[in-house]
């Protein structure tokens, strides 16, 4: 360290680092590196293991290798394709290897400067012309006279760079920062946390990240830093969760309902555990056209218990397609309404909102409970009426899209907010609806498609979790088959056979674009083809997003009544339609749909006692899409499908469009680091058990760190 004196800190500018001058500092600035702290946390993109530099004689094709030798020749020539080919020869006395670049004349210039000198190169070794070995576009650097060879005989960090910034500049700055500053690093994790989770101290880990002793020490270092990232997030979520439990919420007097309601029967139906929700159970039974599954009953029980508690409910209900979340939501809504409050149910799309609306009208109308719809496409007059009904309290149940959280919307006494999440809302929208409530309303979030556990914990860690892990009885697992386009005739024949046996079929038209109009066109085309060419003798209906709600409902009703044999549809049927006699679904161009979406679609069949089939018609255009189709053939388990989807697509995609305020990690990866997330979650719970506000002196750095995490802003300020 040059004479910066005693007052240097991690905020010292990199230009004051030994071996880094203003010029290099400027280059580092391009990477966003300004201070010593920045460079210490600027981690390598990957590492080259140069601890074993092979002799060139021992080099084999097909492996990424680091080699060292004298640059004995550099030549440049034009190729027939009009490109510039640069070829250099590296020699270490045992053998030679060729280094090849295309169209990078500056590389030739650099190489010519050092011809005759020693360089180190890293790259994939391939067999070149005449069985000689070569590397294409290797990374390389000059071995300076004063460089210890030992410096290279190690695992070397390779940093992510931007144009004009050379590797050596970052390496030098990082090495210098570690040498002179790493002892200034204070560990936000206490001895106790480190010991309990078998983690290494921060300064050791930072050094290993930049200069690993071995792959194992690197793993330990990375593991600890990942843990730390997850720990901060989990602390925020758990604190948030505890905070909500300290708020004064609505205590719905569910157990006393029988006393409130005239003529209610005594607790004949009271659960064995002695609670007195018997009357409400009776009403739920009367309202629903089927017997609830054990899982549904359990989850409804959990929700009602939450609703009775004096603090606000904040619960996530997770359940596979067709597990019957609507009935669960309706039971929660019924409880809220019976206790004299309004309820709201928010869905991510208009179609889904309308579908929920129709379903809820069917359930609540006979009970004299008013259901209100709020969606963007309503006319000004319809909107005004809907808003009046919500604000005046006339509508006890309010269903809609995000129109529900738009500015002018007010509720008279909103006690329960149900959010059918489907991955499309974020924490922000959740909070927005909550803020429209009467004091602190209860919040119920439902996910229609299962999300892998790691994502659930990171995105919904502030929520209590209920899982509907049982499907309604009598459902046979759907058999799924992937067929190639040229097998279409056979597919059509199979469908015909099933229809002749008295069943019905869905045809889902290919997803052409996001545009409603294009989708409609595709559905109309398929409808035309099936009506006129394939099944002129059968009754074929059509359903798409541009139809009016009444028209849609009419077509669905015809299909339900079995006035139609086949329903051609866009993804509109992803939600809501429930026809047990429909036992086969043909999905055209299945490649174009996401895995989770296909699973969702498929959930429309397999609802009755007959064996159901899902036929995916698709070309496998690449290994990924082939893999996805195979997964669907192999399993009907939504959670497994969600895990696979996460592996193939990465977390950003699975959760849908990234909203602002979505969580990002520097090192942690939700696909691979799931187990660490689990440990961090347990650790966070443990820490907060002992120190619920992180107010102890030894936790001050942790608290500080949490406040620094910008992406957590959406998760509500940690006060
Ligand atoms: P999802 O969880 O996918 O939202 P739904 O709530 O749409 O599922 O329910 C799927 C279908 O299963 C609905 O049409 C509903 O009528 C039916 N269903 C739900 N629960 C039961 C049950 N306990 N017994 C029989 N059918 C049920
Ligand atoms: Mg649903």
mmCIF file of C-alpha atoms in Angstrom, residues 244-580:
data_model
loop_
_atom_site.group_PDB
_atom_site.id
_atom_site.type_symbol
_atom_site.label_atom_id
_atom_site.label_comp_id
_atom_site.label_asym_id
_atom_site.label_seq_id
_atom_site.Cartn_x
_atom_site.Cartn_y
_atom_site.Cartn_z
ATOM 1 C CA UNK A 244 -47.409 -8.598 10.044
ATOM 2 C CA UNK A 245 -48.157 -10.767 13.044
ATOM 3 C CA UNK A 246 -47.738 -7.768 15.311
ATOM 4 C CA UNK A 247 -50.153 -5.646 13.320
ATOM 5 C CA UNK A 248 -53.696 -5.344 14.468
ATOM 6 C CA UNK A 249 -55.769 -7.179 11.914
ATOM 7 C CA UNK A 250 -59.354 -8.252 11.676
ATOM 8 C CA UNK A 251 -60.436 -11.014 13.953
ATOM 9 C CA UNK A 252 -63.278 -12.577 12.004
ATOM 10 C CA UNK A 253 -65.710 -14.024 14.559
ATOM 11 C CA UNK A 254 -66.069 -17.276 12.636
ATOM 12 C CA UNK A 255 -66.570 -19.499 15.671
ATOM 13 C CA UNK A 256 -69.442 -17.363 16.842
ATOM 14 C CA UNK A 257 -71.213 -17.374 13.505
ATOM 15 C CA UNK A 258 -73.865 -19.793 14.664
ATOM 16 C CA UNK A 259 -74.863 -17.313 17.333
ATOM 17 C CA UNK A 260 -74.920 -14.482 14.864
ATOM 18 C CA UNK A 261 -77.106 -16.226 12.386
ATOM 19 C CA UNK A 262 -80.737 -16.681 13.191
ATOM 20 C CA UNK A 263 -81.909 -20.254 13.032
ATOM 21 C CA UNK A 264 -78.457 -21.752 12.806
ATOM 22 C CA UNK A 265 -78.195 -25.307 13.936
ATOM 23 C CA UNK A 266 -76.082 -26.094 16.969
ATOM 24 C CA UNK A 267 -72.610 -27.453 16.475
ATOM 25 C CA UNK A 268 -73.653 -30.726 14.941
ATOM 26 C CA UNK A 269 -70.896 -30.438 12.406
ATOM 27 C CA UNK A 270 -68.281 -29.039 14.722
ATOM 28 C CA UNK A 271 -64.889 -30.522 14.066
ATOM 29 C CA UNK A 272 -63.577 -32.982 16.598
ATOM 30 C CA UNK A 273 -60.963 -30.546 17.841
ATOM 31 C CA UNK A 274 -63.727 -28.688 19.595
ATOM 32 C CA UNK A 275 -63.895 -25.540 17.514
ATOM 33 C CA UNK A 276 -67.282 -24.174 16.722
ATOM 34 C CA UNK A 277 -67.182 -23.550 13.029
ATOM 35 C CA UNK A 278 -69.792 -26.208 12.473
ATOM 36 C CA UNK A 279 -72.379 -23.888 11.100
ATOM 37 C CA UNK A 280 -70.031 -22.453 8.553
ATOM 38 C CA UNK A 281 -69.014 -25.936 7.440
ATOM 39 C CA UNK A 282 -72.684 -26.699 6.921
ATOM 40 C CA UNK A 283 -73.049 -23.667 4.730
ATOM 41 C CA UNK A 284 -69.959 -24.532 2.727
ATOM 42 C CA UNK A 285 -71.292 -28.041 2.161
ATOM 43 C CA UNK A 286 -74.586 -26.613 1.037
ATOM 44 C CA UNK A 287 -72.926 -24.141 -1.278
ATOM 45 C CA UNK A 288 -70.593 -26.547 -3.105
ATOM 46 C CA UNK A 289 -71.858 -29.168 -5.565
ATOM 47 C CA UNK A 290 -69.325 -31.744 -4.342
ATOM 48 C CA UNK A 291 -67.765 -33.173 -1.224
ATOM 49 C CA UNK A 292 -64.494 -31.444 -0.289
ATOM 50 C CA UNK A 293 -61.302 -33.473 -0.333
ATOM 51 C CA UNK A 294 -59.388 -33.960 2.893
ATOM 52 C CA UNK A 295 -56.714 -31.561 1.687
ATOM 53 C CA UNK A 296 -59.270 -28.884 0.849
ATOM 54 C CA UNK A 297 -60.856 -29.229 4.277
ATOM 55 C CA UNK A 298 -57.498 -29.003 5.983
ATOM 56 C CA UNK A 299 -56.511 -25.889 4.047
ATOM 57 C CA UNK A 300 -59.879 -24.212 4.609
ATOM 58 C CA UNK A 301 -59.465 -24.970 8.306
ATOM 59 C CA UNK A 302 -56.021 -23.343 8.282
ATOM 60 C CA UNK A 303 -57.401 -20.292 6.550
ATOM 61 C CA UNK A 304 -60.341 -19.885 8.888
ATOM 62 C CA UNK A 305 -58.042 -20.223 11.850
ATOM 63 C CA UNK A 306 -55.862 -17.471 10.415
ATOM 64 C CA UNK A 307 -58.917 -15.321 9.836
ATOM 65 C CA UNK A 308 -59.967 -15.616 13.445
ATOM 66 C CA UNK A 309 -56.577 -14.530 14.715
ATOM 67 C CA UNK A 310 -56.169 -10.902 15.723
ATOM 68 C CA UNK A 311 -53.283 -10.252 13.312
ATOM 69 C CA UNK A 312 -53.600 -10.198 9.516
ATOM 70 C CA UNK A 313 -53.495 -13.429 7.560
ATOM 71 C CA UNK A 314 -50.747 -13.638 4.971
ATOM 72 C CA UNK A 315 -51.067 -17.096 3.499
ATOM 73 C CA UNK A 316 -50.078 -18.836 0.291
ATOM 74 C CA UNK A 317 -52.199 -21.703 -0.973
ATOM 75 C CA UNK A 318 -50.339 -23.914 -3.356
ATOM 76 C CA UNK A 319 -52.086 -26.671 -5.247
ATOM 77 C CA UNK A 320 -51.712 -28.433 -8.543
ATOM 78 C CA UNK A 321 -54.023 -27.854 -11.477
ATOM 79 C CA UNK A 322 -57.477 -29.102 -10.674
ATOM 80 C CA UNK A 323 -56.789 -29.522 -6.973
ATOM 81 C CA UNK A 324 -59.773 -27.256 -6.314
ATOM 82 C CA UNK A 325 -58.394 -23.937 -5.185
ATOM 83 C CA UNK A 326 -61.530 -22.088 -6.226
ATOM 84 C CA UNK A 327 -63.634 -23.943 -3.682
ATOM 85 C CA UNK A 328 -61.074 -23.118 -1.018
ATOM 86 C CA UNK A 329 -61.106 -19.446 -1.953
ATOM 87 C CA UNK A 330 -64.902 -19.436 -2.010
ATOM 88 C CA UNK A 331 -64.985 -20.891 1.494
ATOM 89 C CA UNK A 332 -62.691 -18.151 2.765
ATOM 90 C CA UNK A 333 -64.805 -15.537 1.021
ATOM 91 C CA UNK A 334 -67.991 -16.976 2.484
ATOM 92 C CA UNK A 335 -66.513 -16.709 5.969
ATOM 93 C CA UNK A 336 -65.538 -13.075 5.438
ATOM 94 C CA UNK A 337 -68.937 -12.148 4.058
ATOM 95 C CA UNK A 338 -70.812 -13.953 6.803
ATOM 96 C CA UNK A 339 -68.801 -11.963 9.314
ATOM 97 C CA UNK A 340 -69.933 -8.752 7.696
ATOM 98 C CA UNK A 341 -66.932 -7.908 5.522
ATOM 99 C CA UNK A 342 -66.313 -7.541 1.814
ATOM 100 C CA UNK A 343 -63.928 -9.780 -0.078
ATOM 101 C CA UNK A 344 -61.937 -9.180 -3.252
ATOM 102 C CA UNK A 345 -60.420 -11.688 -5.635
ATOM 103 C CA UNK A 346 -57.766 -10.525 -8.065
ATOM 104 C CA UNK A 347 -56.751 -12.522 -11.132
ATOM 105 C CA UNK A 348 -53.939 -11.815 -13.595
ATOM 106 C CA UNK A 349 -56.020 -11.876 -16.797
ATOM 107 C CA UNK A 350 -59.489 -10.786 -17.811
ATOM 108 C CA UNK A 351 -60.446 -14.259 -18.925
ATOM 109 C CA UNK A 352 -59.484 -15.721 -15.612
ATOM 110 C CA UNK A 353 -61.235 -12.911 -13.746
ATOM 111 C CA UNK A 354 -64.414 -13.480 -15.757
ATOM 112 C CA UNK A 355 -64.198 -17.175 -15.158
ATOM 113 C CA UNK A 356 -63.852 -16.682 -11.425
ATOM 114 C CA UNK A 357 -66.709 -14.229 -11.574
ATOM 115 C CA UNK A 358 -69.013 -16.735 -13.272
ATOM 116 C CA UNK A 359 -68.012 -19.457 -10.845
ATOM 117 C CA UNK A 360 -68.543 -17.282 -7.810
ATOM 118 C CA UNK A 361 -71.878 -15.960 -9.049
ATOM 119 C CA UNK A 362 -73.028 -19.545 -9.350
ATOM 120 C CA UNK A 363 -72.029 -20.275 -5.768
ATOM 121 C CA UNK A 364 -73.039 -17.034 -4.095
ATOM 122 C CA UNK A 365 -76.126 -15.936 -5.975
ATOM 123 C CA UNK A 366 -78.348 -18.566 -4.353
ATOM 124 C CA UNK A 367 -77.138 -17.328 -0.968
ATOM 125 C CA UNK A 368 -78.147 -13.771 -1.742
ATOM 126 C CA UNK A 369 -74.530 -12.607 -1.841
ATOM 127 C CA UNK A 370 -73.727 -10.043 -4.533
ATOM 128 C CA UNK A 371 -70.705 -10.608 -6.776
ATOM 129 C CA UNK A 372 -69.193 -7.690 -8.672
ATOM 130 C CA UNK A 373 -66.821 -7.710 -11.647
ATOM 131 C CA UNK A 374 -64.083 -5.153 -12.351
ATOM 132 C CA UNK A 375 -62.016 -5.520 -15.494
ATOM 133 C CA UNK A 376 -60.287 -3.054 -17.785
ATOM 134 C CA UNK A 377 -62.447 -3.612 -20.831
ATOM 135 C CA UNK A 378 -65.697 -2.591 -19.164
ATOM 136 C CA UNK A 379 -67.387 0.541 -20.450
ATOM 137 C CA UNK A 380 -67.076 3.728 -18.427
ATOM 138 C CA UNK A 381 -70.613 3.260 -17.214
ATOM 139 C CA UNK A 382 -70.061 -0.360 -16.182
ATOM 140 C CA UNK A 383 -66.926 0.689 -14.368
ATOM 141 C CA UNK A 384 -68.711 3.432 -12.506
ATOM 142 C CA UNK A 385 -71.467 1.095 -11.396
ATOM 143 C CA UNK A 386 -68.954 -1.521 -10.301
ATOM 144 C CA UNK A 387 -66.995 1.056 -8.338
ATOM 145 C CA UNK A 388 -70.101 2.343 -6.643
ATOM 146 C CA UNK A 389 -71.105 -1.134 -5.624
ATOM 147 C CA UNK A 390 -67.654 -1.726 -4.158
ATOM 148 C CA UNK A 391 -67.437 1.585 -2.342
ATOM 149 C CA UNK A 392 -70.973 1.425 -1.019
ATOM 150 C CA UNK A 393 -70.588 -2.101 0.240
ATOM 151 C CA UNK A 394 -73.481 -3.371 -1.852
ATOM 152 C CA UNK A 395 -71.160 -5.857 -3.541
ATOM 153 C CA UNK A 396 -69.848 -8.233 -0.922
ATOM 154 C CA UNK A 397 -67.623 -10.084 -3.347
ATOM 155 C CA UNK A 398 -65.484 -8.194 -5.871
ATOM 156 C CA UNK A 399 -63.695 -10.062 -8.615
ATOM 157 C CA UNK A 400 -61.356 -8.497 -11.123
ATOM 158 C CA UNK A 401 -57.979 -7.947 -12.642
ATOM 159 C CA UNK A 402 -55.509 -5.339 -11.444
ATOM 160 C CA UNK A 403 -58.410 -2.961 -12.184
ATOM 161 C CA UNK A 404 -59.213 -3.708 -8.552
ATOM 162 C CA UNK A 405 -56.112 -1.886 -7.397
ATOM 163 C CA UNK A 406 -56.449 1.089 -9.714
ATOM 164 C CA UNK A 407 -56.571 4.447 -8.082
ATOM 165 C CA UNK A 408 -60.219 5.351 -7.837
ATOM 166 C CA UNK A 409 -61.352 2.012 -6.502
ATOM 167 C CA UNK A 410 -62.490 2.056 -2.893
ATOM 168 C CA UNK A 411 -64.121 -0.526 -0.749
ATOM 169 C CA UNK A 412 -66.597 -0.094 2.020
ATOM 170 C CA UNK A 413 -65.177 -2.698 4.342
ATOM 171 C CA UNK A 414 -62.694 -4.962 2.615
ATOM 172 C CA UNK A 415 -61.669 -7.684 5.013
ATOM 173 C CA UNK A 416 -60.248 -10.361 2.746
ATOM 174 C CA UNK A 417 -58.130 -10.113 -0.387
ATOM 175 C CA UNK A 418 -57.650 -13.277 -2.433
ATOM 176 C CA UNK A 419 -54.999 -13.138 -5.118
ATOM 177 C CA UNK A 420 -54.924 -15.800 -7.794
ATOM 178 C CA UNK A 421 -51.309 -15.254 -8.468
ATOM 179 C CA UNK A 422 -50.293 -17.441 -11.346
ATOM 180 C CA UNK A 423 -46.827 -15.938 -11.100
ATOM 181 C CA UNK A 424 -47.884 -12.721 -12.607
ATOM 182 C CA UNK A 425 -48.226 -10.425 -9.689
ATOM 183 C CA UNK A 426 -45.406 -9.425 -7.429
ATOM 184 C CA UNK A 427 -45.097 -8.369 -3.877
ATOM 185 C CA UNK A 428 -45.962 -4.843 -4.936
ATOM 186 C CA UNK A 429 -49.410 -5.685 -6.282
ATOM 187 C CA UNK A 430 -50.043 -7.821 -3.247
ATOM 188 C CA UNK A 431 -49.368 -4.830 -1.031
ATOM 189 C CA UNK A 432 -51.443 -2.510 -3.219
ATOM 190 C CA UNK A 433 -54.573 -4.590 -2.791
ATOM 191 C CA UNK A 434 -53.864 -4.948 0.879
ATOM 192 C CA UNK A 435 -53.743 -1.189 1.213
ATOM 193 C CA UNK A 436 -57.298 -0.872 -0.072
ATOM 194 C CA UNK A 437 -58.465 -2.859 2.879
ATOM 195 C CA UNK A 438 -60.263 -2.037 6.047
ATOM 196 C CA UNK A 439 -57.325 -1.587 8.390
ATOM 197 C CA UNK A 440 -55.082 -4.555 7.738
ATOM 198 C CA UNK A 441 -57.139 -7.059 5.743
ATOM 199 C CA UNK A 442 -56.361 -10.748 5.489
ATOM 200 C CA UNK A 443 -54.487 -11.770 2.379
ATOM 201 C CA UNK A 444 -54.699 -15.129 0.665
ATOM 202 C CA UNK A 445 -52.428 -15.810 -2.299
ATOM 203 C CA UNK A 446 -53.148 -18.783 -4.533
ATOM 204 C CA UNK A 447 -50.730 -20.204 -7.041
ATOM 205 C CA UNK A 448 -52.436 -22.082 -9.806
ATOM 206 C CA UNK A 449 -49.275 -23.696 -11.101
ATOM 207 C CA UNK A 450 -46.974 -25.213 -8.573
ATOM 208 C CA UNK A 451 -43.703 -23.449 -8.128
ATOM 209 C CA UNK A 452 -40.528 -25.220 -7.160
ATOM 210 C CA UNK A 453 -39.916 -25.096 -3.466
ATOM 211 C CA UNK A 454 -36.801 -22.955 -3.752
ATOM 212 C CA UNK A 455 -38.702 -20.273 -5.604
ATOM 213 C CA UNK A 456 -41.600 -20.452 -3.211
ATOM 214 C CA UNK A 457 -39.260 -19.825 -0.348
ATOM 215 C CA UNK A 458 -37.492 -16.949 -1.978
ATOM 216 C CA UNK A 459 -40.499 -15.188 -3.423
ATOM 217 C CA UNK A 460 -43.127 -16.011 -0.861
ATOM 218 C CA UNK A 461 -41.019 -16.576 2.233
ATOM 219 C CA UNK A 462 -43.005 -13.962 4.119
ATOM 220 C CA UNK A 463 -46.171 -16.003 3.718
ATOM 221 C CA UNK A 464 -47.459 -18.973 5.649
ATOM 222 C CA UNK A 465 -47.914 -21.942 3.388
ATOM 223 C CA UNK A 466 -50.843 -24.308 2.839
ATOM 224 C CA UNK A 467 -50.579 -27.047 0.259
ATOM 225 C CA UNK A 468 -53.531 -28.806 -1.369
ATOM 226 C CA UNK A 469 -51.747 -32.048 -2.002
ATOM 227 C CA UNK A 470 -54.678 -34.153 -3.100
ATOM 228 C CA UNK A 471 -56.829 -34.194 -6.207
ATOM 229 C CA UNK A 472 -60.598 -34.707 -6.086
ATOM 230 C CA UNK A 473 -61.397 -38.418 -6.014
ATOM 231 C CA UNK A 474 -61.903 -40.690 -8.990
ATOM 232 C CA UNK A 475 -59.457 -39.010 -11.315
ATOM 233 C CA UNK A 476 -57.277 -41.295 -13.364
ATOM 234 C CA UNK A 477 -53.830 -39.997 -14.297
ATOM 235 C CA UNK A 478 -53.914 -38.530 -17.786
ATOM 236 C CA UNK A 479 -51.991 -40.445 -20.432
ATOM 237 C CA UNK A 480 -49.886 -38.088 -22.463
ATOM 238 C CA UNK A 481 -48.431 -38.896 -25.886
ATOM 239 C CA UNK A 482 -46.153 -36.890 -28.073
ATOM 240 C CA UNK A 483 -46.906 -37.321 -31.784
ATOM 241 C CA UNK A 484 -45.103 -35.934 -34.798
ATOM 242 C CA UNK A 485 -47.015 -33.762 -37.282
ATOM 243 C CA UNK A 486 -46.998 -36.521 -39.890
ATOM 244 C CA UNK A 487 -48.944 -38.740 -37.466
ATOM 245 C CA UNK A 488 -51.785 -36.248 -37.394
ATOM 246 C CA UNK A 489 -54.200 -38.494 -39.306
ATOM 247 C CA UNK A 490 -53.737 -41.254 -36.771
ATOM 248 C CA UNK A 491 -54.319 -38.769 -33.967
ATOM 249 C CA UNK A 492 -57.530 -37.592 -35.604
ATOM 250 C CA UNK A 493 -58.693 -41.184 -36.003
ATOM 251 C CA UNK A 494 -58.069 -41.890 -32.325
ATOM 252 C CA UNK A 495 -60.081 -38.838 -31.344
ATOM 253 C CA UNK A 496 -62.899 -40.000 -33.590
ATOM 254 C CA UNK A 497 -62.943 -43.388 -31.892
ATOM 255 C CA UNK A 498 -63.210 -41.771 -28.465
ATOM 256 C CA UNK A 499 -66.025 -39.522 -29.643
ATOM 257 C CA UNK A 500 -67.855 -42.540 -31.032
ATOM 258 C CA UNK A 501 -67.575 -44.050 -27.556
ATOM 259 C CA UNK A 502 -69.477 -41.010 -26.295
ATOM 260 C CA UNK A 503 -66.617 -38.805 -25.109
ATOM 261 C CA UNK A 504 -65.749 -35.217 -26.046
ATOM 262 C CA UNK A 505 -62.532 -33.579 -27.180
ATOM 263 C CA UNK A 506 -60.595 -30.326 -26.940
ATOM 264 C CA UNK A 507 -58.370 -29.053 -29.726
ATOM 265 C CA UNK A 508 -55.998 -26.327 -28.636
ATOM 266 C CA UNK A 509 -54.779 -24.289 -31.565
ATOM 267 C CA UNK A 510 -51.168 -23.301 -31.937
ATOM 268 C CA UNK A 511 -49.930 -20.273 -30.129
ATOM 269 C CA UNK A 512 -48.942 -17.961 -32.929
ATOM 270 C CA UNK A 513 -48.368 -14.747 -31.125
ATOM 271 C CA UNK A 514 -49.369 -12.862 -28.037
ATOM 272 C CA UNK A 515 -51.856 -10.925 -30.113
ATOM 273 C CA UNK A 516 -55.474 -11.789 -29.455
ATOM 274 C CA UNK A 517 -56.334 -11.204 -33.088
ATOM 275 C CA UNK A 518 -53.745 -13.608 -34.446
ATOM 276 C CA UNK A 519 -54.803 -16.198 -31.913
ATOM 277 C CA UNK A 520 -58.399 -15.846 -32.988
ATOM 278 C CA UNK A 521 -57.352 -16.301 -36.590
ATOM 279 C CA UNK A 522 -55.483 -19.491 -35.735
ATOM 280 C CA UNK A 523 -58.470 -20.868 -33.864
ATOM 281 C CA UNK A 524 -60.814 -20.002 -36.717
ATOM 282 C CA UNK A 525 -58.503 -21.721 -39.212
ATOM 283 C CA UNK A 526 -58.329 -24.889 -37.187
ATOM 284 C CA UNK A 527 -62.077 -24.781 -36.612
ATOM 285 C CA UNK A 528 -62.659 -24.457 -40.340
ATOM 286 C CA UNK A 529 -60.340 -27.344 -41.155
ATOM 287 C CA UNK A 530 -61.878 -29.675 -38.570
ATOM 288 C CA UNK A 531 -65.471 -28.761 -39.483
ATOM 289 C CA UNK A 532 -65.075 -29.051 -43.242
ATOM 290 C CA UNK A 533 -62.330 -31.587 -43.769
ATOM 291 C CA UNK A 534 -61.690 -33.836 -40.800
ATOM 292 C CA UNK A 535 -64.974 -34.142 -38.934
ATOM 293 C CA UNK A 536 -67.769 -32.859 -41.212
ATOM 294 C CA UNK A 537 -70.159 -35.271 -39.468
ATOM 295 C CA UNK A 538 -69.388 -34.107 -35.917
ATOM 296 C CA UNK A 539 -70.409 -31.057 -33.897
ATOM 297 C CA UNK A 540 -67.444 -28.733 -33.582
ATOM 298 C CA UNK A 541 -67.531 -25.518 -31.515
ATOM 299 C CA UNK A 542 -65.150 -22.592 -31.283
ATOM 300 C CA UNK A 543 -63.893 -20.561 -28.349
ATOM 301 C CA UNK A 544 -61.457 -17.678 -28.407
ATOM 302 C CA UNK A 545 -60.489 -14.585 -26.470
ATOM 303 C CA UNK A 546 -62.174 -12.048 -28.721
ATOM 304 C CA UNK A 547 -65.643 -13.395 -28.079
ATOM 305 C CA UNK A 548 -67.923 -11.576 -25.687
ATOM 306 C CA UNK A 549 -68.234 -13.132 -22.233
ATOM 307 C CA UNK A 550 -71.820 -14.111 -22.968
ATOM 308 C CA UNK A 551 -70.811 -15.802 -26.230
ATOM 309 C CA UNK A 552 -68.009 -17.653 -24.497
ATOM 310 C CA UNK A 553 -70.324 -18.777 -21.760
ATOM 311 C CA UNK A 554 -72.847 -19.930 -24.384
ATOM 312 C CA UNK A 555 -70.279 -22.083 -26.193
ATOM 313 C CA UNK A 556 -68.970 -23.527 -22.945
ATOM 314 C CA UNK A 557 -72.521 -24.303 -21.917
ATOM 315 C CA UNK A 558 -73.142 -26.139 -25.204
ATOM 316 C CA UNK A 559 -70.009 -28.150 -24.673
ATOM 317 C CA UNK A 560 -71.005 -28.886 -21.093
ATOM 318 C CA UNK A 561 -74.444 -30.066 -22.257
ATOM 319 C CA UNK A 562 -72.761 -32.314 -24.842
ATOM 320 C CA UNK A 563 -74.343 -30.373 -27.701
ATOM 321 C CA UNK A 564 -70.816 -30.249 -29.075
ATOM 322 C CA UNK A 565 -68.396 -33.134 -29.588
ATOM 323 C CA UNK A 566 -65.329 -31.015 -30.107
ATOM 324 C CA UNK A 567 -64.287 -27.655 -28.758
ATOM 325 C CA UNK A 568 -61.613 -25.822 -30.704
ATOM 326 C CA UNK A 569 -60.008 -23.238 -28.549
ATOM 327 C CA UNK A 570 -57.168 -20.888 -27.856
ATOM 328 C CA UNK A 571 -55.560 -21.019 -24.429
ATOM 329 C CA UNK A 572 -58.772 -19.507 -23.129
ATOM 330 C CA UNK A 573 -59.601 -22.951 -21.794
ATOM 331 C CA UNK A 574 -56.460 -22.921 -19.728
ATOM 332 C CA UNK A 575 -58.737 -21.870 -16.963
ATOM 333 C CA UNK A 576 -62.176 -22.570 -15.760
ATOM 334 C CA UNK A 577 -63.722 -25.072 -18.120
ATOM 335 C CA UNK A 578 -64.730 -28.204 -16.352
ATOM 336 C CA UNK A 579 -66.326 -30.933 -18.430
ATOM 337 C CA UNK A 580 -65.714 -34.419 -17.021
#
